[in-house]
């Protein structure tokens, strides 16, 4: 009995030993398989610019635009997709026929122009690559006055690529009264230092989200006696992305148009009171304006009853309509100083990609 018991206890001891051994082995194996992996980067709220640099530099590129072998301009861009779509400013690529993109690691890739939109100053390039790091898109509508922003780009060109500056949102809803930027929306004003070469580059919030495309800085004009500093402007990402998507998908941005070239030229009545500033400089053959009876030299007074004093106002009036919609346009024809009203049926302007 005792012997049997001793044998039984011995067996129990053996089993306990085996179980303990298995437990140890299992614990080691479990640790091996459950060892903590590299944790995602956590934001350092005490050093937002450092955090943004670590997270976002791979998503910003330098761009060199060339005509033949001659460099036309240098700028910046942001990566929109892992397969190589890149958003930049149209003025960075305008007038060039060849493009090179420099990634953050120094690799240089040839790029093709997918499409550009002059009136919003946006363009999309495409490189033949996979596995790129796309930018994280934020919401510019949530930008707050005084919040930290970080600009990344290539001030001065590719030799200073991957440059980072930081500042704050200085103003929201700033309108750029520039007739070359007819459709640039209300911009984000900030004081992060930007310079020629930053154009098309990124404006990030402190979370590393893209909230704007840096487009220009104000440093004064020929009529100013002072030089301004810290006045940078970015196209809000909420407005830029719909344009970018159309350029990516179609290579163009179809818009309603009246088939006429317009310019600014003031005209006044006999008492010297201004009547209009927008003048028709040319008529597109076979277009809506010609079919409606408009002529070169006509002054546009109003569209659908809304007075027109600038090219920007005319652009907004046309953009409020769809293809084949009819607008009523009041015209002053200098010959005979006569007023006319024309019904113009709009069509889509489809620029060449």
Short mmCIF file of C-alpha atoms in Angstrom, two decimals, residues 64-261:
data_model
loop_
_atom_site.label_atom_id
_atom_site.label_comp_id
_atom_site.label_asym_id
_atom_site.label_seq_id
_atom_site.Cartn_x
_atom_site.Cartn_y
_atom_site.Cartn_z
CA UNK A 64 12.05 70.28 -61.23
CA UNK A 65 10.27 71.35 -64.42
CA UNK A 66 12.28 71.44 -67.62
CA UNK A 67 11.91 72.49 -71.23
CA UNK A 68 14.27 70.24 -73.10
CA UNK A 69 17.38 70.30 -70.91
CA UNK A 70 16.70 73.78 -69.55
CA UNK A 71 15.21 74.10 -66.07
CA UNK A 72 12.06 76.24 -66.14
CA UNK A 73 11.16 76.19 -62.46
CA UNK A 74 11.57 74.27 -59.22
CA UNK A 75 8.90 73.63 -56.64
CA UNK A 76 7.36 71.12 -54.29
CA UNK A 77 4.53 68.60 -54.23
CA UNK A 78 2.68 66.14 -52.03
CA UNK A 79 2.14 62.44 -52.69
CA UNK A 80 -1.57 61.60 -52.99
CA UNK A 81 -1.34 57.86 -53.64
CA UNK A 82 1.08 54.98 -53.19
CA UNK A 83 1.16 54.47 -56.97
CA UNK A 84 2.59 57.87 -57.75
CA UNK A 85 0.03 60.67 -58.10
CA UNK A 86 1.49 63.98 -56.90
CA UNK A 87 -0.32 67.28 -56.31
CA UNK A 88 1.45 70.60 -56.88
CA UNK A 89 0.81 74.13 -58.14
CA UNK A 90 0.09 74.67 -61.81
CA UNK A 91 2.61 77.52 -61.97
CA UNK A 92 5.33 75.04 -60.96
CA UNK A 93 4.76 72.93 -64.09
CA UNK A 94 3.47 75.57 -66.52
CA UNK A 95 5.60 76.04 -69.62
CA UNK A 96 7.56 72.80 -69.19
CA UNK A 97 7.49 69.55 -71.13
CA UNK A 98 9.54 67.34 -68.83
CA UNK A 99 9.44 66.83 -65.08
CA UNK A 100 11.58 65.21 -62.42
CA UNK A 101 10.46 64.40 -58.89
CA UNK A 102 12.89 64.02 -55.99
CA UNK A 103 11.73 61.82 -53.12
CA UNK A 104 12.71 62.48 -49.52
CA UNK A 105 15.42 59.81 -49.69
CA UNK A 106 17.10 61.51 -52.65
CA UNK A 107 15.74 59.18 -55.35
CA UNK A 108 14.89 61.07 -58.58
CA UNK A 109 12.03 59.87 -60.80
CA UNK A 110 10.77 61.07 -64.16
CA UNK A 111 7.16 62.31 -64.05
CA UNK A 112 4.39 62.97 -66.55
CA UNK A 113 1.87 65.78 -66.33
CA UNK A 114 -1.57 64.26 -65.77
CA UNK A 115 -3.36 67.61 -65.91
CA UNK A 116 -3.33 71.21 -64.76
CA UNK A 117 -5.96 73.78 -63.85
CA UNK A 118 -4.73 77.33 -64.34
CA UNK A 119 -7.55 79.14 -62.59
CA UNK A 120 -7.07 77.25 -59.31
CA UNK A 121 -3.29 76.95 -59.76
CA UNK A 122 -3.34 73.21 -59.16
CA UNK A 123 -1.78 70.38 -61.17
CA UNK A 124 -1.19 66.64 -60.85
CA UNK A 125 1.94 64.75 -61.87
CA UNK A 126 2.32 60.96 -62.15
CA UNK A 127 5.46 58.94 -61.51
CA UNK A 128 5.86 55.26 -62.32
CA UNK A 129 6.35 53.91 -58.81
CA UNK A 130 4.73 51.75 -56.15
CA UNK A 131 4.83 51.77 -52.39
CA UNK A 132 5.12 55.54 -51.96
CA UNK A 133 3.87 57.12 -48.74
CA UNK A 134 0.70 59.12 -49.40
CA UNK A 135 -0.04 62.18 -47.33
CA UNK A 136 -2.75 62.06 -44.66
CA UNK A 137 -5.56 64.37 -45.75
CA UNK A 138 -6.99 66.60 -43.04
CA UNK A 139 -9.89 69.06 -43.02
CA UNK A 140 -9.01 72.69 -43.62
CA UNK A 141 -12.50 73.64 -42.44
CA UNK A 142 -11.37 72.69 -38.93
CA UNK A 143 -8.30 74.95 -38.96
CA UNK A 144 -8.29 77.41 -36.06
CA UNK A 145 -6.68 80.82 -35.74
CA UNK A 146 -3.43 80.49 -33.81
CA UNK A 147 -2.97 76.73 -34.20
CA UNK A 148 0.46 75.36 -35.04
CA UNK A 149 1.21 74.63 -38.69
CA UNK A 150 4.27 73.18 -40.40
CA UNK A 151 5.37 73.83 -43.98
CA UNK A 152 7.55 71.32 -45.84
CA UNK A 153 9.01 71.96 -49.27
CA UNK A 154 12.03 73.01 -51.30
CA UNK A 155 12.66 76.73 -50.75
CA UNK A 156 15.23 77.89 -53.26
CA UNK A 157 14.92 74.67 -55.24
CA UNK A 158 15.98 71.05 -54.90
CA UNK A 159 19.29 71.86 -53.21
CA UNK A 160 17.23 72.76 -50.11
CA UNK A 161 14.66 69.98 -50.46
CA UNK A 162 13.01 68.61 -47.33
CA UNK A 163 13.15 71.98 -45.58
CA UNK A 164 10.73 72.43 -42.69
CA UNK A 165 9.45 75.62 -41.10
CA UNK A 166 6.73 76.15 -38.53
CA UNK A 167 4.35 78.89 -37.48
CA UNK A 168 0.70 79.46 -36.75
CA UNK A 169 -2.49 80.08 -38.67
CA UNK A 170 -2.54 83.87 -38.97
CA UNK A 171 -5.84 84.28 -40.78
CA UNK A 172 -8.65 82.31 -42.37
CA UNK A 173 -10.78 83.02 -45.41
CA UNK A 174 -8.28 85.35 -47.07
CA UNK A 175 -9.31 86.23 -50.61
CA UNK A 176 -6.64 86.63 -53.28
CA UNK A 177 -7.70 89.33 -55.70
CA UNK A 178 -5.52 88.09 -58.52
CA UNK A 179 -7.04 87.83 -61.98
CA UNK A 180 -4.63 85.00 -62.81
CA UNK A 181 -6.16 82.93 -59.97
CA UNK A 182 -9.83 83.26 -60.82
CA UNK A 183 -10.95 80.18 -58.94
CA UNK A 184 -8.54 80.06 -56.01
CA UNK A 185 -10.80 79.84 -52.96
CA UNK A 186 -10.46 81.69 -49.71
CA UNK A 187 -6.96 80.84 -48.49
CA UNK A 188 -5.24 80.02 -45.20
CA UNK A 189 -2.83 82.73 -44.13
CA UNK A 190 0.12 81.60 -42.00
CA UNK A 191 3.53 82.77 -40.87
CA UNK A 192 5.59 79.62 -41.45
CA UNK A 193 8.44 80.83 -43.64
CA UNK A 194 7.92 79.97 -47.30
CA UNK A 195 9.89 81.11 -50.33
CA UNK A 196 10.13 80.44 -54.07
CA UNK A 197 10.39 76.66 -54.34
CA UNK A 198 7.84 76.04 -51.57
CA UNK A 199 5.05 76.39 -54.15
CA UNK A 200 2.98 73.21 -54.32
CA UNK A 201 4.35 71.99 -51.01
CA UNK A 202 2.50 70.97 -47.90
CA UNK A 203 1.00 72.87 -45.01
CA UNK A 204 0.38 70.43 -42.14
CA UNK A 205 -1.42 70.82 -38.87
CA UNK A 206 0.18 69.60 -35.64
CA UNK A 207 -1.37 66.15 -36.16
CA UNK A 208 0.55 65.70 -39.41
CA UNK A 209 -2.55 66.12 -41.58
CA UNK A 210 -2.44 68.07 -44.83
CA UNK A 211 -4.63 71.17 -44.55
CA UNK A 212 -3.27 73.30 -47.40
CA UNK A 213 -1.09 73.60 -50.50
CA UNK A 214 1.37 76.49 -50.15
CA UNK A 215 0.88 78.71 -53.16
CA UNK A 216 2.32 82.17 -52.62
CA UNK A 217 3.72 84.67 -50.16
CA UNK A 218 3.08 88.40 -50.03
CA UNK A 219 6.21 90.50 -49.79
CA UNK A 220 4.85 93.78 -51.13
CA UNK A 221 4.37 95.37 -54.52
CA UNK A 222 6.12 97.88 -56.71
CA UNK A 223 4.03 100.57 -55.06
CA UNK A 224 4.94 99.62 -51.47
CA UNK A 225 7.78 101.33 -49.64
CA UNK A 226 8.09 98.47 -47.15
CA UNK A 227 8.85 94.76 -47.42
CA UNK A 228 6.44 92.35 -45.75
CA UNK A 229 7.46 89.18 -43.93
CA UNK A 230 5.54 86.19 -42.64
CA UNK A 231 2.59 86.44 -45.02
CA UNK A 232 2.17 83.02 -46.60
CA UNK A 233 -1.00 81.70 -48.22
CA UNK A 234 -2.15 78.12 -48.82
CA UNK A 235 -5.04 76.73 -50.85
CA UNK A 236 -7.30 74.87 -48.38
CA UNK A 237 -7.17 71.10 -48.87
CA UNK A 238 -10.99 70.89 -48.78
CA UNK A 239 -11.05 72.89 -52.01
CA UNK A 240 -7.92 71.39 -53.55
CA UNK A 241 -8.88 67.71 -53.34
CA UNK A 242 -11.99 67.81 -55.59
CA UNK A 243 -9.85 69.49 -58.27
CA UNK A 244 -7.07 66.96 -57.71
CA UNK A 245 -9.46 64.03 -58.10
CA UNK A 246 -10.78 65.36 -61.42
CA UNK A 247 -7.24 65.88 -62.67
CA UNK A 248 -6.30 62.34 -61.58
CA UNK A 249 -9.36 60.76 -63.19
CA UNK A 250 -9.90 62.95 -66.28
CA UNK A 251 -6.73 64.97 -66.69
CA UNK A 252 -8.90 68.10 -66.82
CA UNK A 253 -11.60 70.04 -64.99
CA UNK A 254 -14.70 70.51 -67.19
CA UNK A 255 -16.49 73.79 -66.49
CA UNK A 256 -19.33 75.82 -68.05
CA UNK A 257 -18.14 78.51 -70.45
CA UNK A 258 -19.55 81.12 -72.80
CA UNK A 259 -17.05 80.81 -75.64
CA UNK A 260 -15.41 84.21 -75.29
CA UNK A 261 -12.11 85.63 -74.15
#
